[in-house]
Amino acid sequence: MTRHSASFGRRALALPLGVAVVSALAFLPGTAAAKADAPSAPAAQRAKAEGSAMSYVVNVRAGHGGWAAKYVKKAIAKAGGEVVIAYDQIGVIVAHSSDPDFAKKIRQVKGVQSAGATRTAPLSAQSSDDIDAARPLSAKEARAAAGSAADGQDELEPLQWDLPAIKADQAHKESLGSSKVTVGVLDSGVDDTHPDIAPNFDRNASASCLGGVPTQKDNAWRPVPKESDHGMHVAGTIAAAKNGTGVTGVAPGVKVASLKVAEPATGLYYTEAVVCGFVWAAEHGVDVTNSSYYTDPWLFNCRTDDDQRALVDAVGRASRYAERKGAVNVAAAGNAKTDLAQEEIVDKSSPNDSTPVERTIKTADCFDLPSQLPGVVTVSSTGAKGLKSSFSNYGKGVIDITAPGGDSTAFQKPQPPATSGLILSTLPGGKFGYKAGTSMASPHAAGVAALIKSAHPKASAARVKALLYRQADAVACTDPYDIDGDGKVDAVCEGGKNHNGFYGVGMIDALDAVRK
């Protein structure tokens, strides 16, 4: 994924290991401005004033024979815009315009409920912001793991402490999941030629959604050279095949689809691509989606800002549509070790595609997209000792459930034969490597949701989520929480054993998923 130098550290995670580690893309409450009148507009206006095209989402009144959409499409042209694609089923139109007043004009059009720029940098002015590489698995580690693998284990499974942490190793003795269930990975792309991914890849449900327009041409869902390997790591955690070699996924019998929503050059996840990903998933039989990112360029999107309100509306409509079509949407909570339940949060990282402006957001008005949208399962991260990961965001009433996402080996060292406190999974080109973050926790939960769907093929999304929560193993607050052992409390957990700010309703349970 991309690395943002944001104070919230949502994309790249530096752990005290002397090792580069890619973290999860996360989600936080919202994006208000430090000054109520200063959020997105100034940066967007500066970019638009240069005369370069900007991208917008225009949200219209759905239904009523589609008259609003038809009327608005014509109005977009009159306002100096061009319709790129229209998702009439949810009333979201993606448009481009070089007119700096486009959004202001189109908001006045009858039938338009909200409209806003999806970025603050022009379409032609994006710069590279590549992430740090994952730590690759060494040949020595691979040989050692293969030598300790028990009968029925894949060669590298002994290094995957995360599987027994959620009882997945026991679950696999009873079920690997159904090939009729598909998990859609909204991310940076998946290499379907990898030997651990190829057996379980769903080509029909895969597409690139860059720019908001879906395409399957030329295997567009794959990562390109030098692009982030984030999506590939996520996919392996969910559904790496149990085939005697490599690693094992949480649900190694289900299908995985690639919905490419991160731009290769920047690693940024813009609204139009995210909307496309959810809609495509909804209409191509995807049962579970995983979103290990936050929607750029705003760490939080605030309804008090005209542009950001439109982004909340658009992504919200798309995620709800996917859920109505039967998909369970799972998302990462973020890596800023921040209490997301507090009333105000200082955001120094937004917008991350131009010049960030420090602002204080009110969490009642501002949302991380898509993790804090209604209906989305928000996942915190734990390490090898079962404690909240040092980096994981938390918050009572925000975190729904927890799952292994790894942590510094110095903080949470796994039991042998595992050697690293990070999560081992697939990388492009047939490789394997370690990463840590709530990005790694979320796909564990998505995998368990896929196991539940496999056991209950006719279950609605709401039913699958209910079972996911009901089957979770309650985890009491860690109190005091001093993860680095320096004698100082690093975070305060609020709530009881059955529901709290660190672990939500508890740790996901893969064994119960296949048994109950």
PDB file of N, CA and C in Angstrom, residues 24-25 162 166 183-185 187 230-239 249-251 256 288-293 330-332 377 379-380 403-405 423 425 437-450 508:
ATOM      1  N   ALA A  24      -1.302  -1.881   7.824  1.00  0.00           N
ATOM      2  CA  ALA A  24      -2.634  -1.877   7.298  1.00  0.00           C
ATOM      3  C   ALA A  24      -3.091  -0.503   6.929  1.00  0.00           C
ATOM      4  N   LEU A  25      -3.949  -0.474   5.987  1.00  0.00           N
ATOM      5  CA  LEU A  25      -4.632   0.751   5.688  1.00  0.00           C
ATOM      6  C   LEU A  25      -5.755   0.749   6.665  1.00  0.00           C
ATOM      7  N   ASP A 162      -0.543 -17.022  13.698  1.00  0.00           N
ATOM      8  CA  ASP A 162      -1.862 -16.412  13.666  1.00  0.00           C
ATOM      9  C   ASP A 162      -2.981 -17.420  13.442  1.00  0.00           C
ATOM     10  N   ILE A 166      -6.531 -18.182  16.160  1.00  0.00           N
ATOM     11  CA  ILE A 166      -7.975 -18.080  15.905  1.00  0.00           C
ATOM     12  C   ILE A 166      -8.587 -19.460  15.683  1.00  0.00           C
ATOM     13  N   VAL A 183     -14.379 -14.004  -1.658  1.00  0.00           N
ATOM     14  CA  VAL A 183     -14.009 -12.818  -0.900  1.00  0.00           C
ATOM     15  C   VAL A 183     -13.351 -11.828  -1.852  1.00  0.00           C
ATOM     16  N   GLY A 184     -13.879 -10.630  -1.922  1.00  0.00           N
ATOM     17  CA  GLY A 184     -13.330  -9.596  -2.785  1.00  0.00           C
ATOM     18  C   GLY A 184     -12.323  -8.744  -2.030  1.00  0.00           C
ATOM     19  N   VAL A 185     -11.108  -8.643  -2.554  1.00  0.00           N
ATOM     20  CA  VAL A 185     -10.044  -7.858  -1.930  1.00  0.00           C
ATOM     21  C   VAL A 185      -9.956  -6.505  -2.627  1.00  0.00           C
ATOM     22  N   ASP A 187      -8.102  -3.514  -3.018  1.00  0.00           N
ATOM     23  CA  ASP A 187      -6.742  -3.212  -2.609  1.00  0.00           C
ATOM     24  C   ASP A 187      -5.885  -2.854  -3.829  1.00  0.00           C
ATOM     25  N   HIS A 230       0.709  -4.944  -1.130  1.00  0.00           N
ATOM     26  CA  HIS A 230      -0.224  -4.975  -0.003  1.00  0.00           C
ATOM     27  C   HIS A 230      -1.422  -5.885  -0.272  1.00  0.00           C
ATOM     28  N   GLY A 231      -2.065  -5.691  -1.414  1.00  0.00           N
ATOM     29  CA  GLY A 231      -3.242  -6.490  -1.748  1.00  0.00           C
ATOM     30  C   GLY A 231      -2.930  -7.966  -1.851  1.00  0.00           C
ATOM     31  N   MET A 232      -1.730  -8.274  -2.331  1.00  0.00           N
ATOM     32  CA  MET A 232      -1.328  -9.668  -2.469  1.00  0.00           C
ATOM     33  C   MET A 232      -1.168 -10.333  -1.099  1.00  0.00           C
ATOM     34  N   HIS A 233      -0.611  -9.607  -0.140  1.00  0.00           N
ATOM     35  CA  HIS A 233      -0.450 -10.129   1.210  1.00  0.00           C
ATOM     36  C   HIS A 233      -1.813 -10.385   1.837  1.00  0.00           C
ATOM     37  N   VAL A 234      -2.728  -9.440   1.651  1.00  0.00           N
ATOM     38  CA  VAL A 234      -4.086  -9.574   2.185  1.00  0.00           C
ATOM     39  C   VAL A 234      -4.785 -10.805   1.598  1.00  0.00           C
ATOM     40  N   ALA A 235      -4.655 -10.989   0.287  1.00  0.00           N
ATOM     41  CA  ALA A 235      -5.328 -12.105  -0.384  1.00  0.00           C
ATOM     42  C   ALA A 235      -4.843 -13.451   0.144  1.00  0.00           C
ATOM     43  N   GLY A 236      -3.532 -13.566   0.380  1.00  0.00           N
ATOM     44  CA  GLY A 236      -2.997 -14.820   0.878  1.00  0.00           C
ATOM     45  C   GLY A 236      -3.486 -15.158   2.275  1.00  0.00           C
ATOM     46  N   THR A 237      -3.614 -14.133   3.113  1.00  0.00           N
ATOM     47  CA  THR A 237      -4.124 -14.355   4.468  1.00  0.00           C
ATOM     48  C   THR A 237      -5.535 -14.921   4.420  1.00  0.00           C
ATOM     49  N   ILE A 238      -6.311 -14.457   3.476  1.00  0.00           N
ATOM     50  CA  ILE A 238      -7.698 -14.913   3.363  1.00  0.00           C
ATOM     51  C   ILE A 238      -7.789 -16.322   2.797  1.00  0.00           C
ATOM     52  N   ALA A 239      -7.125 -16.569   1.661  1.00  0.00           N
ATOM     53  CA  ALA A 239      -7.437 -17.800   0.928  1.00  0.00           C
ATOM     54  C   ALA A 239      -6.247 -18.459   0.254  1.00  0.00           C
ATOM     55  N   GLY A 249      -4.154 -20.082   4.031  1.00  0.00           N
ATOM     56  CA  GLY A 249      -5.076 -19.003   4.337  1.00  0.00           C
ATOM     57  C   GLY A 249      -6.042 -19.388   5.442  1.00  0.00           C
ATOM     58  N   VAL A 250      -6.740 -18.401   5.974  1.00  0.00           N
ATOM     59  CA  VAL A 250      -7.749 -18.653   7.002  1.00  0.00           C
ATOM     60  C   VAL A 250      -8.871 -19.518   6.431  1.00  0.00           C
ATOM     61  N   ALA A 251      -9.216 -19.266   5.183  1.00  0.00           N
ATOM     62  CA  ALA A 251     -10.273 -20.033   4.508  1.00  0.00           C
ATOM     63  C   ALA A 251      -9.714 -20.563   3.185  1.00  0.00           C
ATOM     64  N   VAL A 256     -11.016 -16.138  -3.977  1.00  0.00           N
ATOM     65  CA  VAL A 256     -10.629 -14.759  -3.710  1.00  0.00           C
ATOM     66  C   VAL A 256     -10.622 -13.996  -5.028  1.00  0.00           C
ATOM     67  N   VAL A 288     -18.036 -11.617   0.647  1.00  0.00           N
ATOM     68  CA  VAL A 288     -17.346 -10.854   1.684  1.00  0.00           C
ATOM     69  C   VAL A 288     -16.389  -9.892   0.995  1.00  0.00           C
ATOM     70  N   THR A 289     -16.286  -8.667   1.465  1.00  0.00           N
ATOM     71  CA  THR A 289     -15.267  -7.747   0.956  1.00  0.00           C
ATOM     72  C   THR A 289     -14.302  -7.399   2.075  1.00  0.00           C
ATOM     73  N   ASN A 290     -13.051  -7.180   1.710  1.00  0.00           N
ATOM     74  CA  ASN A 290     -12.048  -6.726   2.682  1.00  0.00           C
ATOM     75  C   ASN A 290     -11.469  -5.392   2.226  1.00  0.00           C
ATOM     76  N   SER A 291     -11.488  -4.410   3.125  1.00  0.00           N
ATOM     77  CA  SER A 291     -10.943  -3.079   2.839  1.00  0.00           C
ATOM     78  C   SER A 291      -9.881  -2.740   3.882  1.00  0.00           C
ATOM     79  N   SER A 292      -8.627  -2.941   3.521  1.00  0.00           N
ATOM     80  CA  SER A 292      -7.521  -2.631   4.417  1.00  0.00           C
ATOM     81  C   SER A 292      -6.884  -1.310   3.991  1.00  0.00           C
ATOM     82  N   TYR A 293      -7.641  -0.253   4.049  1.00  0.00           N
ATOM     83  CA  TYR A 293      -7.183   1.064   3.609  1.00  0.00           C
ATOM     84  C   TYR A 293      -8.144   2.108   4.143  1.00  0.00           C
ATOM     85  N   VAL A 330     -15.870  -5.963   5.525  1.00  0.00           N
ATOM     86  CA  VAL A 330     -14.933  -5.990   6.648  1.00  0.00           C
ATOM     87  C   VAL A 330     -13.828  -4.978   6.378  1.00  0.00           C
ATOM     88  N   ALA A 331     -13.413  -4.235   7.425  1.00  0.00           N
ATOM     89  CA  ALA A 331     -12.414  -3.184   7.218  1.00  0.00           C
ATOM     90  C   ALA A 331     -11.475  -3.052   8.411  1.00  0.00           C
ATOM     91  N   ALA A 332     -10.284  -2.528   8.153  1.00  0.00           N
ATOM     92  CA  ALA A 332      -9.256  -2.352   9.176  1.00  0.00           C
ATOM     93  C   ALA A 332      -9.473  -1.064   9.950  1.00  0.00           C
ATOM     94  N   VAL A 377     -17.846  -4.091   9.330  1.00  0.00           N
ATOM     95  CA  VAL A 377     -17.189  -4.727  10.472  1.00  0.00           C
ATOM     96  C   VAL A 377     -15.808  -4.103  10.648  1.00  0.00           C
ATOM     97  N   VAL A 379     -12.210  -3.853  12.439  1.00  0.00           N
ATOM     98  CA  VAL A 379     -11.349  -4.844  13.079  1.00  0.00           C
ATOM     99  C   VAL A 379     -10.086  -4.203  13.658  1.00  0.00           C
ATOM    100  N   SER A 380      -9.833  -4.453  14.943  1.00  0.00           N
ATOM    101  CA  SER A 380      -8.578  -4.042  15.564  1.00  0.00           C
ATOM    102  C   SER A 380      -7.574  -5.183  15.458  1.00  0.00           C
ATOM    103  N   ALA A 403      -8.586  -9.382  15.646  1.00  0.00           N
ATOM    104  CA  ALA A 403      -7.976 -10.489  14.914  1.00  0.00           C
ATOM    105  C   ALA A 403      -6.462 -10.278  14.889  1.00  0.00           C
ATOM    106  N   PRO A 404      -5.693 -11.319  14.621  1.00  0.00           N
ATOM    107  CA  PRO A 404      -4.238 -11.164  14.579  1.00  0.00           C
ATOM    108  C   PRO A 404      -3.784 -10.266  13.429  1.00  0.00           C
ATOM    109  N   GLY A 405      -2.990  -9.249  13.782  1.00  0.00           N
ATOM    110  CA  GLY A 405      -2.411  -8.375  12.768  1.00  0.00           C
ATOM    111  C   GLY A 405      -0.912  -8.232  12.941  1.00  0.00           C
ATOM    112  N   ILE A 423       2.965 -11.037  10.447  1.00  0.00           N
ATOM    113  CA  ILE A 423       2.099 -11.983   9.736  1.00  0.00           C
ATOM    114  C   ILE A 423       2.756 -12.392   8.425  1.00  0.00           C
ATOM    115  N   SER A 425       2.608 -14.042   4.740  1.00  0.00           N
ATOM    116  CA  SER A 425       1.614 -14.303   3.692  1.00  0.00           C
ATOM    117  C   SER A 425       2.280 -14.210   2.320  1.00  0.00           C
ATOM    118  N   GLY A 437      -0.024  -4.920  10.804  1.00  0.00           N
ATOM    119  CA  GLY A 437      -0.950  -3.797  10.765  1.00  0.00           C
ATOM    120  C   GLY A 437      -2.384  -4.274  10.884  1.00  0.00           C
ATOM    121  N   THR A 438      -3.278  -3.333  11.097  1.00  0.00           N
ATOM    122  CA  THR A 438      -4.686  -3.724  11.093  1.00  0.00           C
ATOM    123  C   THR A 438      -5.095  -4.181   9.704  1.00  0.00           C
ATOM    124  N   SER A 439      -4.299  -3.832   8.683  1.00  0.00           N
ATOM    125  CA  SER A 439      -4.528  -4.351   7.332  1.00  0.00           C
ATOM    126  C   SER A 439      -4.404  -5.860   7.295  1.00  0.00           C
ATOM    127  N   MET A 440      -3.570  -6.388   8.190  1.00  0.00           N
ATOM    128  CA  MET A 440      -3.379  -7.831   8.259  1.00  0.00           C
ATOM    129  C   MET A 440      -4.437  -8.484   9.156  1.00  0.00           C
ATOM    130  N   ALA A 441      -4.978  -7.728  10.107  1.00  0.00           N
ATOM    131  CA  ALA A 441      -6.034  -8.252  10.982  1.00  0.00           C
ATOM    132  C   ALA A 441      -7.352  -8.396  10.227  1.00  0.00           C
ATOM    133  N   SER A 442      -7.696  -7.383   9.462  1.00  0.00           N
ATOM    134  CA  SER A 442      -8.968  -7.386   8.748  1.00  0.00           C
ATOM    135  C   SER A 442      -9.170  -8.622   7.875  1.00  0.00           C
ATOM    136  N   PRO A 443      -8.180  -9.048   7.058  1.00  0.00           N
ATOM    137  CA  PRO A 443      -8.413 -10.244   6.238  1.00  0.00           C
ATOM    138  C   PRO A 443      -8.587 -11.532   7.036  1.00  0.00           C
ATOM    139  N   HIS A 444      -8.044 -11.591   8.251  1.00  0.00           N
ATOM    140  CA  HIS A 444      -8.331 -12.746   9.103  1.00  0.00           C
ATOM    141  C   HIS A 444      -9.834 -12.812   9.405  1.00  0.00           C
ATOM    142  N   ALA A 445     -10.407 -11.648   9.742  1.00  0.00           N
ATOM    143  CA  ALA A 445     -11.846 -11.596  10.025  1.00  0.00           C
ATOM    144  C   ALA A 445     -12.660 -11.885   8.773  1.00  0.00           C
ATOM    145  N   ALA A 446     -12.195 -11.381   7.624  1.00  0.00           N
ATOM    146  CA  ALA A 446     -12.895 -11.649   6.365  1.00  0.00           C
ATOM    147  C   ALA A 446     -12.870 -13.139   6.054  1.00  0.00           C
ATOM    148  N   GLY A 447     -11.736 -13.786   6.348  1.00  0.00           N
ATOM    149  CA  GLY A 447     -11.638 -15.224   6.120  1.00  0.00           C
ATOM    150  C   GLY A 447     -12.598 -16.012   6.987  1.00  0.00           C
ATOM    151  N   VAL A 448     -12.730 -15.616   8.255  1.00  0.00           N
ATOM    152  CA  VAL A 448     -13.673 -16.304   9.145  1.00  0.00           C
ATOM    153  C   VAL A 448     -15.110 -16.065   8.681  1.00  0.00           C
ATOM    154  N   ALA A 449     -15.407 -14.860   8.226  1.00  0.00           N
ATOM    155  CA  ALA A 449     -16.742 -14.587   7.685  1.00  0.00           C
ATOM    156  C   ALA A 449     -17.022 -15.491   6.489  1.00  0.00           C
ATOM    157  N   ALA A 450     -15.990 -15.742   5.670  1.00  0.00           N
ATOM    158  CA  ALA A 450     -16.154 -16.632   4.520  1.00  0.00           C
ATOM    159  C   ALA A 450     -16.404 -18.067   4.967  1.00  0.00           C
ATOM    160  N   ILE A 508     -11.909 -13.348  16.839  1.00  0.00           N
ATOM    161  CA  ILE A 508     -12.604 -14.192  15.862  1.00  0.00           C
ATOM    162  C   ILE A 508     -12.300 -15.662  16.133  1.00  0.00           C
TER     163      ILE A 508
END
